[in-house]
Amino acid sequence: MEFPKIIFFLSLLVSLSSATSVVDFCVADLRYPGTPAGYPCRNPANLTADDFVYSGLAVEGNTSNIFSVAITGAFDVTFPALNGLGLSIVRLDIGVNGVVPIHSHRVSEVILMIEGTIIAGFIGSDNTAYYRTLTRGDIMIFPASLLHFQVNIGEAPALAFVSLNSPNPGFQTFSTSIAANNLPTEIIRRITLIDAAQVRRLKTIFSGTN
Ligand SMILES: *[C@@H]1O[C@H](CO)[C@@H](O)[C@H](O)[C@H]1NC(C)=O
Ligand SMILES: *[C@@H]1O[C@H](CO)[C@@H](O)[C@H](O)[C@H]1NC(C)=O
């Protein structure tokens, strides 16, 4: 190869490798607001291995709530290394008789059962319900945006981990979403066909008004 060409290829390699080190990851700089595309990146020079490790899922969550569930998430805001990588992971502690109430996300989810026995399922957009009993080692898929749920049917607390293909998957729970706001009871009754007394009961539980 002629000398100028070698210089050209060497400089191309150098510029490619420096570009690669910049795009390997983008640990979120939470001093700036999030956007639909995520957060700006922290300076890679300031990062250490600790920035790529999160221990928040080691701790059992507090299930003292109306659903007897604790949802402990490693999302971009709690684990900034996930920023831009298109994934997150969540610990589910579901108490005896507990549930993950019916909800949806912008993205798809896979659950891995660690302990206990649950019924998990989702409802297709044609209203078909796909639900199954899951035990240790089972995994199940919940496709993007479809309503889904988990119900502990065992005699002990259940433990599972779910992963979602976004660092900020969103979490919209049906009962909470319709009741924990100021949407008038009469409108909720008409758009859901749920009796006004039941709507008022949900509003009381979830601190809604009107
Ligand atoms: C990152 O490192 C540079 C160079 O050491 C330093 O000037 C800068 O203040 C650091 N930024 C943060 C956010 O720690
Ligand atoms: C669990 O949450 C409940 C309700 O918020 C609270 O009263 C209780 O102190 C919490 N328990 C622990 C161990 O943090």
PDB file of C-alpha atoms and ligand atoms in Angstrom:
ATOM      1  CA  MET A   1       0.000   0.000   0.000  1.00  0.00           C
ATOM      2  CA  GLU A   2       1.282   3.465  -0.806  1.00  0.00           C
ATOM      3  CA  PHE A   3       2.387   5.587   2.109  1.00  0.00           C
ATOM      4  CA  PRO A   4      -0.419   8.230   1.895  1.00  0.00           C
ATOM      5  CA  LYS A   5      -3.010   5.452   1.828  1.00  0.00           C
ATOM      6  CA  ILE A   6      -1.558   3.858   4.974  1.00  0.00           C
ATOM      7  CA  ILE A   7      -1.716   7.209   6.738  1.00  0.00           C
ATOM      8  CA  PHE A   8      -5.315   7.552   5.595  1.00  0.00           C
ATOM      9  CA  PHE A   9      -6.304   4.104   6.920  1.00  0.00           C
ATOM     10  CA  LEU A  10      -4.464   4.639  10.211  1.00  0.00           C
ATOM     11  CA  SER A  11      -6.211   7.940  10.815  1.00  0.00           C
ATOM     12  CA  LEU A  12      -9.540   6.334   9.879  1.00  0.00           C
ATOM     13  CA  LEU A  13      -8.936   3.552  12.432  1.00  0.00           C
ATOM     14  CA  VAL A  14      -8.032   6.081  15.115  1.00  0.00           C
ATOM     15  CA  SER A  15     -11.127   8.146  14.452  1.00  0.00           C
ATOM     16  CA  LEU A  16     -13.337   5.020  14.343  1.00  0.00           C
ATOM     17  CA  SER A  17     -11.992   3.728  17.648  1.00  0.00           C
ATOM     18  CA  SER A  18     -12.440   7.062  19.407  1.00  0.00           C
ATOM     19  CA  ALA A  19     -15.977   7.291  17.985  1.00  0.00           C
ATOM     20  CA  THR A  20     -16.666   3.744  19.237  1.00  0.00           C
ATOM     21  CA  SER A  21     -15.607   4.546  22.792  1.00  0.00           C
ATOM     22  CA  VAL A  22     -18.089   7.418  22.832  1.00  0.00           C
ATOM     23  CA  VAL A  23     -21.082   5.400  21.600  1.00  0.00           C
ATOM     24  CA  ASP A  24     -20.504   2.233  23.679  1.00  0.00           C
ATOM     25  CA  PHE A  25     -22.812   3.648  26.356  1.00  0.00           C
ATOM     26  CA  CYS A  26     -24.461   6.851  27.518  1.00  0.00           C
ATOM     27  CA  VAL A  27     -24.804   6.865  31.292  1.00  0.00           C
ATOM     28  CA  ALA A  28     -27.572   9.375  32.032  1.00  0.00           C
ATOM     29  CA  ASP A  29     -26.640  12.802  33.336  1.00  0.00           C
ATOM     30  CA  LEU A  30     -29.666  13.351  35.579  1.00  0.00           C
ATOM     31  CA  ARG A  31     -28.842  17.047  36.005  1.00  0.00           C
ATOM     32  CA  TYR A  32     -30.651  17.565  32.691  1.00  0.00           C
ATOM     33  CA  PRO A  33     -34.336  16.850  31.947  1.00  0.00           C
ATOM     34  CA  GLY A  34     -35.258  13.516  30.356  1.00  0.00           C
ATOM     35  CA  THR A  35     -36.560  13.459  26.791  1.00  0.00           C
ATOM     36  CA  PRO A  36     -38.412  10.774  24.808  1.00  0.00           C
ATOM     37  CA  ALA A  37     -34.937   9.751  23.570  1.00  0.00           C
ATOM     38  CA  GLY A  38     -33.494   9.586  27.095  1.00  0.00           C
ATOM     39  CA  TYR A  39     -30.973  11.775  28.936  1.00  0.00           C
ATOM     40  CA  PRO A  40     -27.718  13.417  27.801  1.00  0.00           C
ATOM     41  CA  CYS A  41     -24.589  11.350  28.545  1.00  0.00           C
ATOM     42  CA  ARG A  42     -22.214  11.819  31.463  1.00  0.00           C
ATOM     43  CA  ASN A  43     -18.582  12.374  30.558  1.00  0.00           C
ATOM     44  CA  PRO A  44     -17.136   8.841  30.080  1.00  0.00           C
ATOM     45  CA  ALA A  45     -13.902  10.060  31.710  1.00  0.00           C
ATOM     46  CA  ASN A  46     -15.758  10.382  35.025  1.00  0.00           C
ATOM     47  CA  LEU A  47     -17.279   6.878  35.026  1.00  0.00           C
ATOM     48  CA  THR A  48     -16.120   3.807  36.929  1.00  0.00           C
ATOM     49  CA  ALA A  49     -17.337   0.204  37.086  1.00  0.00           C
ATOM     50  CA  ASP A  50     -19.605   1.236  39.968  1.00  0.00           C
ATOM     51  CA  ASP A  51     -21.671   3.277  37.508  1.00  0.00           C
ATOM     52  CA  PHE A  52     -22.606   0.011  35.740  1.00  0.00           C
ATOM     53  CA  VAL A  53     -23.720  -1.852  38.876  1.00  0.00           C
ATOM     54  CA  TYR A  54     -26.966  -1.376  40.824  1.00  0.00           C
ATOM     55  CA  SER A  55     -27.792  -3.211  44.046  1.00  0.00           C
ATOM     56  CA  GLY A  56     -31.289  -1.818  44.615  1.00  0.00           C
ATOM     57  CA  LEU A  57     -32.991  -5.059  43.556  1.00  0.00           C
ATOM     58  CA  ALA A  58     -31.297  -7.094  46.283  1.00  0.00           C
ATOM     59  CA  VAL A  59     -33.739  -5.806  48.879  1.00  0.00           C
ATOM     60  CA  GLU A  60     -37.245  -7.223  49.356  1.00  0.00           C
ATOM     61  CA  GLY A  61     -39.852  -4.505  48.713  1.00  0.00           C
ATOM     62  CA  ASN A  62     -42.548  -3.365  51.141  1.00  0.00           C
ATOM     63  CA  THR A  63     -45.844  -5.015  50.173  1.00  0.00           C
ATOM     64  CA  SER A  64     -48.024  -3.178  52.741  1.00  0.00           C
ATOM     65  CA  ASN A  65     -50.467  -1.648  50.251  1.00  0.00           C
ATOM     66  CA  ILE A  66     -53.874  -2.393  48.794  1.00  0.00           C
ATOM     67  CA  PHE A  67     -52.434  -4.733  46.127  1.00  0.00           C
ATOM     68  CA  SER A  68     -49.902  -6.389  48.514  1.00  0.00           C
ATOM     69  CA  VAL A  69     -47.174  -5.848  45.948  1.00  0.00           C
ATOM     70  CA  ALA A  70     -43.811  -4.121  45.763  1.00  0.00           C
ATOM     71  CA  ILE A  71     -42.445  -3.088  42.386  1.00  0.00           C
ATOM     72  CA  THR A  72     -38.772  -2.147  42.663  1.00  0.00           C
ATOM     73  CA  GLY A  73     -37.408  -0.874  39.375  1.00  0.00           C
ATOM     74  CA  ALA A  74     -34.006  -0.383  37.851  1.00  0.00           C
ATOM     75  CA  PHE A  75     -34.980   2.341  35.382  1.00  0.00           C
ATOM     76  CA  ASP A  76     -32.886   5.175  33.921  1.00  0.00           C
ATOM     77  CA  VAL A  77     -33.721   7.429  36.884  1.00  0.00           C
ATOM     78  CA  THR A  78     -32.574   4.864  39.463  1.00  0.00           C
ATOM     79  CA  PHE A  79     -29.835   3.155  37.414  1.00  0.00           C
ATOM     80  CA  PRO A  80     -28.554   5.763  34.928  1.00  0.00           C
ATOM     81  CA  ALA A  81     -26.342   3.242  33.065  1.00  0.00           C
ATOM     82  CA  LEU A  82     -29.525   1.926  31.382  1.00  0.00           C
ATOM     83  CA  ASN A  83     -29.966   5.210  29.502  1.00  0.00           C
ATOM     84  CA  GLY A  84     -30.056   4.637  25.744  1.00  0.00           C
ATOM     85  CA  LEU A  85     -29.667   0.853  25.993  1.00  0.00           C
ATOM     86  CA  GLY A  86     -33.342  -0.035  25.495  1.00  0.00           C
ATOM     87  CA  LEU A  87     -33.852  -2.160  28.581  1.00  0.00           C
ATOM     88  CA  SER A  88     -34.736  -2.151  32.271  1.00  0.00           C
ATOM     89  CA  ILE A  89     -35.303  -4.721  35.016  1.00  0.00           C
ATOM     90  CA  VAL A  90     -37.768  -4.789  37.891  1.00  0.00           C
ATOM     91  CA  ARG A  91     -38.126  -6.852  41.054  1.00  0.00           C
ATOM     92  CA  LEU A  92     -41.671  -7.988  41.904  1.00  0.00           C
ATOM     93  CA  ASP A  93     -42.472  -9.031  45.457  1.00  0.00           C
ATOM     94  CA  ILE A  94     -46.082 -10.228  45.546  1.00  0.00           C
ATOM     95  CA  GLY A  95     -47.437 -10.938  49.010  1.00  0.00           C
ATOM     96  CA  VAL A  96     -49.877 -13.754  49.839  1.00  0.00           C
ATOM     97  CA  ASN A  97     -53.144 -12.856  48.042  1.00  0.00           C
ATOM     98  CA  GLY A  98     -51.271 -10.010  46.346  1.00  0.00           C
ATOM     99  CA  VAL A  99     -51.473  -8.944  42.720  1.00  0.00           C
ATOM    100  CA  VAL A 100     -49.763  -6.777  40.169  1.00  0.00           C
ATOM    101  CA  PRO A 101     -52.942  -4.971  39.071  1.00  0.00           C
ATOM    102  CA  ILE A 102     -53.905  -4.935  35.416  1.00  0.00           C
ATOM    103  CA  HIS A 103     -51.699  -2.426  33.604  1.00  0.00           C
ATOM    104  CA  SER A 104     -49.790  -1.707  30.406  1.00  0.00           C
ATOM    105  CA  HIS A 105     -46.451  -0.275  29.228  1.00  0.00           C
ATOM    106  CA  ARG A 106     -45.191   1.324  26.050  1.00  0.00           C
ATOM    107  CA  VAL A 107     -42.918  -1.678  25.504  1.00  0.00           C
ATOM    108  CA  SER A 108     -42.773  -5.466  25.845  1.00  0.00           C
ATOM    109  CA  GLU A 109     -41.959  -7.381  29.010  1.00  0.00           C
ATOM    110  CA  VAL A 110     -40.596 -10.801  29.951  1.00  0.00           C
ATOM    111  CA  ILE A 111     -41.114 -12.230  33.453  1.00  0.00           C
ATOM    112  CA  LEU A 112     -38.834 -14.793  35.127  1.00  0.00           C
ATOM    113  CA  MET A 113     -40.314 -16.578  38.155  1.00  0.00           C
ATOM    114  CA  ILE A 114     -37.930 -17.123  41.067  1.00  0.00           C
ATOM    115  CA  GLU A 115     -40.208 -18.234  43.924  1.00  0.00           C
ATOM    116  CA  GLY A 116     -43.886 -18.963  44.428  1.00  0.00           C
ATOM    117  CA  THR A 117     -46.873 -19.649  42.205  1.00  0.00           C
ATOM    118  CA  ILE A 118     -48.733 -17.006  40.241  1.00  0.00           C
ATOM    119  CA  ILE A 119     -51.282 -16.741  37.483  1.00  0.00           C
ATOM    120  CA  ALA A 120     -49.983 -14.290  34.890  1.00  0.00           C
ATOM    121  CA  GLY A 121     -51.676 -13.180  31.738  1.00  0.00           C
ATOM    122  CA  PHE A 122     -52.395 -10.568  29.118  1.00  0.00           C
ATOM    123  CA  ILE A 123     -55.368  -9.639  26.993  1.00  0.00           C
ATOM    124  CA  GLY A 124     -54.887  -9.419  23.250  1.00  0.00           C
ATOM    125  CA  SER A 125     -56.310  -6.547  21.227  1.00  0.00           C
ATOM    126  CA  ASP A 126     -58.989  -9.013  20.012  1.00  0.00           C
ATOM    127  CA  ASN A 127     -59.930  -9.534  23.722  1.00  0.00           C
ATOM    128  CA  THR A 128     -58.466 -13.046  23.896  1.00  0.00           C
ATOM    129  CA  ALA A 129     -57.111 -13.687  27.418  1.00  0.00           C
ATOM    130  CA  TYR A 130     -53.817 -15.608  27.510  1.00  0.00           C
ATOM    131  CA  TYR A 131     -53.168 -16.698  31.117  1.00  0.00           C
ATOM    132  CA  ARG A 132     -51.240 -19.465  32.799  1.00  0.00           C
ATOM    133  CA  THR A 133     -49.943 -20.644  36.145  1.00  0.00           C
ATOM    134  CA  LEU A 134     -46.204 -19.912  36.458  1.00  0.00           C
ATOM    135  CA  THR A 135     -43.740 -21.408  38.911  1.00  0.00           C
ATOM    136  CA  ARG A 136     -39.990 -21.250  39.550  1.00  0.00           C
ATOM    137  CA  GLY A 137     -37.978 -20.962  36.344  1.00  0.00           C
ATOM    138  CA  ASP A 138     -40.922 -20.188  34.049  1.00  0.00           C
ATOM    139  CA  ILE A 139     -40.772 -17.167  31.802  1.00  0.00           C
ATOM    140  CA  MET A 140     -43.668 -15.490  29.989  1.00  0.00           C
ATOM    141  CA  ILE A 141     -43.970 -12.644  27.508  1.00  0.00           C
ATOM    142  CA  PHE A 142     -46.333  -9.661  27.739  1.00  0.00           C
ATOM    143  CA  PRO A 143     -46.372  -7.910  24.346  1.00  0.00           C
ATOM    144  CA  ALA A 144     -46.018  -4.120  24.139  1.00  0.00           C
ATOM    145  CA  SER A 145     -49.007  -1.989  25.199  1.00  0.00           C
ATOM    146  CA  LEU A 146     -51.323  -4.925  26.033  1.00  0.00           C
ATOM    147  CA  LEU A 147     -53.082  -5.061  29.421  1.00  0.00           C
ATOM    148  CA  HIS A 148     -51.485  -7.677  31.699  1.00  0.00           C
ATOM    149  CA  PHE A 149     -51.403  -8.796  35.338  1.00  0.00           C
ATOM    150  CA  GLN A 150     -49.956 -11.213  37.888  1.00  0.00           C
ATOM    151  CA  VAL A 151     -51.883 -12.842  40.773  1.00  0.00           C
ATOM    152  CA  ASN A 152     -50.238 -14.713  43.637  1.00  0.00           C
ATOM    153  CA  ILE A 153     -52.221 -17.958  44.069  1.00  0.00           C
ATOM    154  CA  GLY A 154     -49.697 -19.631  46.387  1.00  0.00           C
ATOM    155  CA  GLU A 155     -49.535 -19.827  50.157  1.00  0.00           C
ATOM    156  CA  ALA A 156     -46.234 -17.914  50.313  1.00  0.00           C
ATOM    157  CA  PRO A 157     -44.971 -14.615  48.916  1.00  0.00           C
ATOM    158  CA  ALA A 158     -43.916 -14.778  45.257  1.00  0.00           C
ATOM    159  CA  LEU A 159     -40.725 -13.332  43.794  1.00  0.00           C
ATOM    160  CA  ALA A 160     -40.159 -12.610  40.121  1.00  0.00           C
ATOM    161  CA  PHE A 161     -38.066 -10.327  37.955  1.00  0.00           C
ATOM    162  CA  VAL A 162     -39.331  -8.693  34.810  1.00  0.00           C
ATOM    163  CA  SER A 163     -37.312  -7.025  32.091  1.00  0.00           C
ATOM    164  CA  LEU A 164     -38.722  -4.456  29.688  1.00  0.00           C
ATOM    165  CA  ASN A 165     -37.262  -3.192  26.444  1.00  0.00           C
ATOM    166  CA  SER A 166     -37.000   0.433  27.528  1.00  0.00           C
ATOM    167  CA  PRO A 167     -35.110   2.155  30.360  1.00  0.00           C
ATOM    168  CA  ASN A 168     -38.324   4.163  30.911  1.00  0.00           C
ATOM    169  CA  PRO A 169     -41.166   1.762  30.056  1.00  0.00           C
ATOM    170  CA  GLY A 170     -44.068   3.686  31.645  1.00  0.00           C
ATOM    171  CA  PHE A 171     -46.585   1.938  33.903  1.00  0.00           C
ATOM    172  CA  GLN A 172     -50.289   2.699  33.459  1.00  0.00           C
ATOM    173  CA  THR A 173     -52.516   0.805  35.876  1.00  0.00           C
ATOM    174  CA  PHE A 174     -56.172   0.638  34.872  1.00  0.00           C
ATOM    175  CA  SER A 175     -57.862   1.187  38.283  1.00  0.00           C
ATOM    176  CA  THR A 176     -55.422   3.864  39.374  1.00  0.00           C
ATOM    177  CA  SER A 177     -55.450   5.611  36.018  1.00  0.00           C
ATOM    178  CA  ILE A 178     -59.219   6.023  35.923  1.00  0.00           C
ATOM    179  CA  ALA A 179     -59.641   6.950  39.620  1.00  0.00           C
ATOM    180  CA  ALA A 180     -56.579   8.834  40.933  1.00  0.00           C
ATOM    181  CA  ASN A 181     -57.437  12.117  39.231  1.00  0.00           C
ATOM    182  CA  ASN A 182     -60.149  14.789  38.914  1.00  0.00           C
ATOM    183  CA  LEU A 183     -62.033  13.223  35.991  1.00  0.00           C
ATOM    184  CA  PRO A 184     -65.705  13.558  37.011  1.00  0.00           C
ATOM    185  CA  THR A 185     -67.396  10.382  38.296  1.00  0.00           C
ATOM    186  CA  GLU A 186     -70.186  10.777  35.749  1.00  0.00           C
ATOM    187  CA  ILE A 187     -67.727  10.812  32.838  1.00  0.00           C
ATOM    188  CA  ILE A 188     -65.904   7.757  34.235  1.00  0.00           C
ATOM    189  CA  ARG A 189     -69.251   5.972  34.650  1.00  0.00           C
ATOM    190  CA  ARG A 190     -70.168   6.679  31.031  1.00  0.00           C
ATOM    191  CA  ILE A 191     -66.764   5.770  29.509  1.00  0.00           C
ATOM    192  CA  THR A 192     -66.318   2.563  31.526  1.00  0.00           C
ATOM    193  CA  LEU A 193     -69.898   1.422  32.333  1.00  0.00           C
ATOM    194  CA  ILE A 194     -68.715   1.057  35.981  1.00  0.00           C
ATOM    195  CA  ASP A 195     -71.445   2.123  38.473  1.00  0.00           C
ATOM    196  CA  ALA A 196     -71.024   5.583  40.011  1.00  0.00           C
ATOM    197  CA  ALA A 197     -70.848   4.023  43.510  1.00  0.00           C
ATOM    198  CA  GLN A 198     -67.922   1.843  42.391  1.00  0.00           C
ATOM    199  CA  VAL A 199     -66.206   4.821  40.734  1.00  0.00           C
ATOM    200  CA  ARG A 200     -66.541   6.783  43.990  1.00  0.00           C
ATOM    201  CA  ARG A 201     -65.145   3.803  45.918  1.00  0.00           C
ATOM    202  CA  LEU A 202     -62.069   3.723  43.615  1.00  0.00           C
ATOM    203  CA  LYS A 203     -61.668   7.511  43.889  1.00  0.00           C
ATOM    204  CA  THR A 204     -61.628   7.191  47.684  1.00  0.00           C
ATOM    205  CA  ILE A 205     -58.997   4.437  47.533  1.00  0.00           C
ATOM    206  CA  PHE A 206     -56.729   6.281  45.079  1.00  0.00           C
ATOM    207  CA  SER A 207     -57.320   9.856  46.357  1.00  0.00           C
ATOM    208  CA  GLY A 208     -59.185  11.035  43.270  1.00  0.00           C
ATOM    209  CA  THR A 209     -61.647  13.927  43.312  1.00  0.00           C
ATOM    210  CA  ASN A 210     -64.932  14.832  41.549  1.00  0.00           C
TER     211      ASN A 210
HETATM  212  C1  LIG B   1     -15.491  15.046  34.912  1.00  0.00           C
HETATM  213  O1  LIG B   1     -14.091  15.012  34.830  1.00  0.00           O
HETATM  214  C2  LIG B   1     -13.509  16.208  34.393  1.00  0.00           C
HETATM  215  C3  LIG B   1     -12.039  15.970  34.179  1.00  0.00           C
HETATM  216  O2  LIG B   1     -11.472  15.350  35.319  1.00  0.00           O
HETATM  217  C4  LIG B   1     -13.819  17.303  35.422  1.00  0.00           C
HETATM  218  O3  LIG B   1     -13.261  18.538  34.999  1.00  0.00           O
HETATM  219  C5  LIG B   1     -15.333  17.449  35.566  1.00  0.00           C
HETATM  220  O4  LIG B   1     -15.636  18.368  36.585  1.00  0.00           O
HETATM  221  C6  LIG B   1     -15.957  16.112  35.888  1.00  0.00           C
HETATM  222  N1  LIG B   1     -17.412  16.245  35.843  1.00  0.00           N
HETATM  223  C7  LIG B   1     -18.192  15.741  36.770  1.00  0.00           C
HETATM  224  C8  LIG B   1     -19.656  15.902  36.537  1.00  0.00           C
HETATM  225  O5  LIG B   1     -17.770  15.156  37.757  1.00  0.00           O
HETATM  226  C1  LIG B   2     -44.189  -0.546  54.765  1.00  0.00           C
HETATM  227  O1  LIG B   2     -45.102   0.401  54.272  1.00  0.00           O
HETATM  228  C2  LIG B   2     -46.096   0.748  55.234  1.00  0.00           C
HETATM  229  C3  LIG B   2     -47.133   1.606  54.531  1.00  0.00           C
HETATM  230  O2  LIG B   2     -46.546   2.657  53.827  1.00  0.00           O
HETATM  231  C4  LIG B   2     -45.432   1.446  56.399  1.00  0.00           C
HETATM  232  O3  LIG B   2     -46.412   1.800  57.369  1.00  0.00           O
HETATM  233  C5  LIG B   2     -44.413   0.496  57.021  1.00  0.00           C
HETATM  234  O4  LIG B   2     -43.695   1.159  58.033  1.00  0.00           O
HETATM  235  C6  LIG B   2     -43.436  -0.005  55.970  1.00  0.00           C
HETATM  236  N1  LIG B   2     -42.610  -1.054  56.540  1.00  0.00           N
HETATM  237  C7  LIG B   2     -41.272  -1.025  56.462  1.00  0.00           C
HETATM  238  C8  LIG B   2     -40.579  -2.187  57.061  1.00  0.00           C
HETATM  239  O5  LIG B   2     -40.675  -0.098  55.933  1.00  0.00           O
END
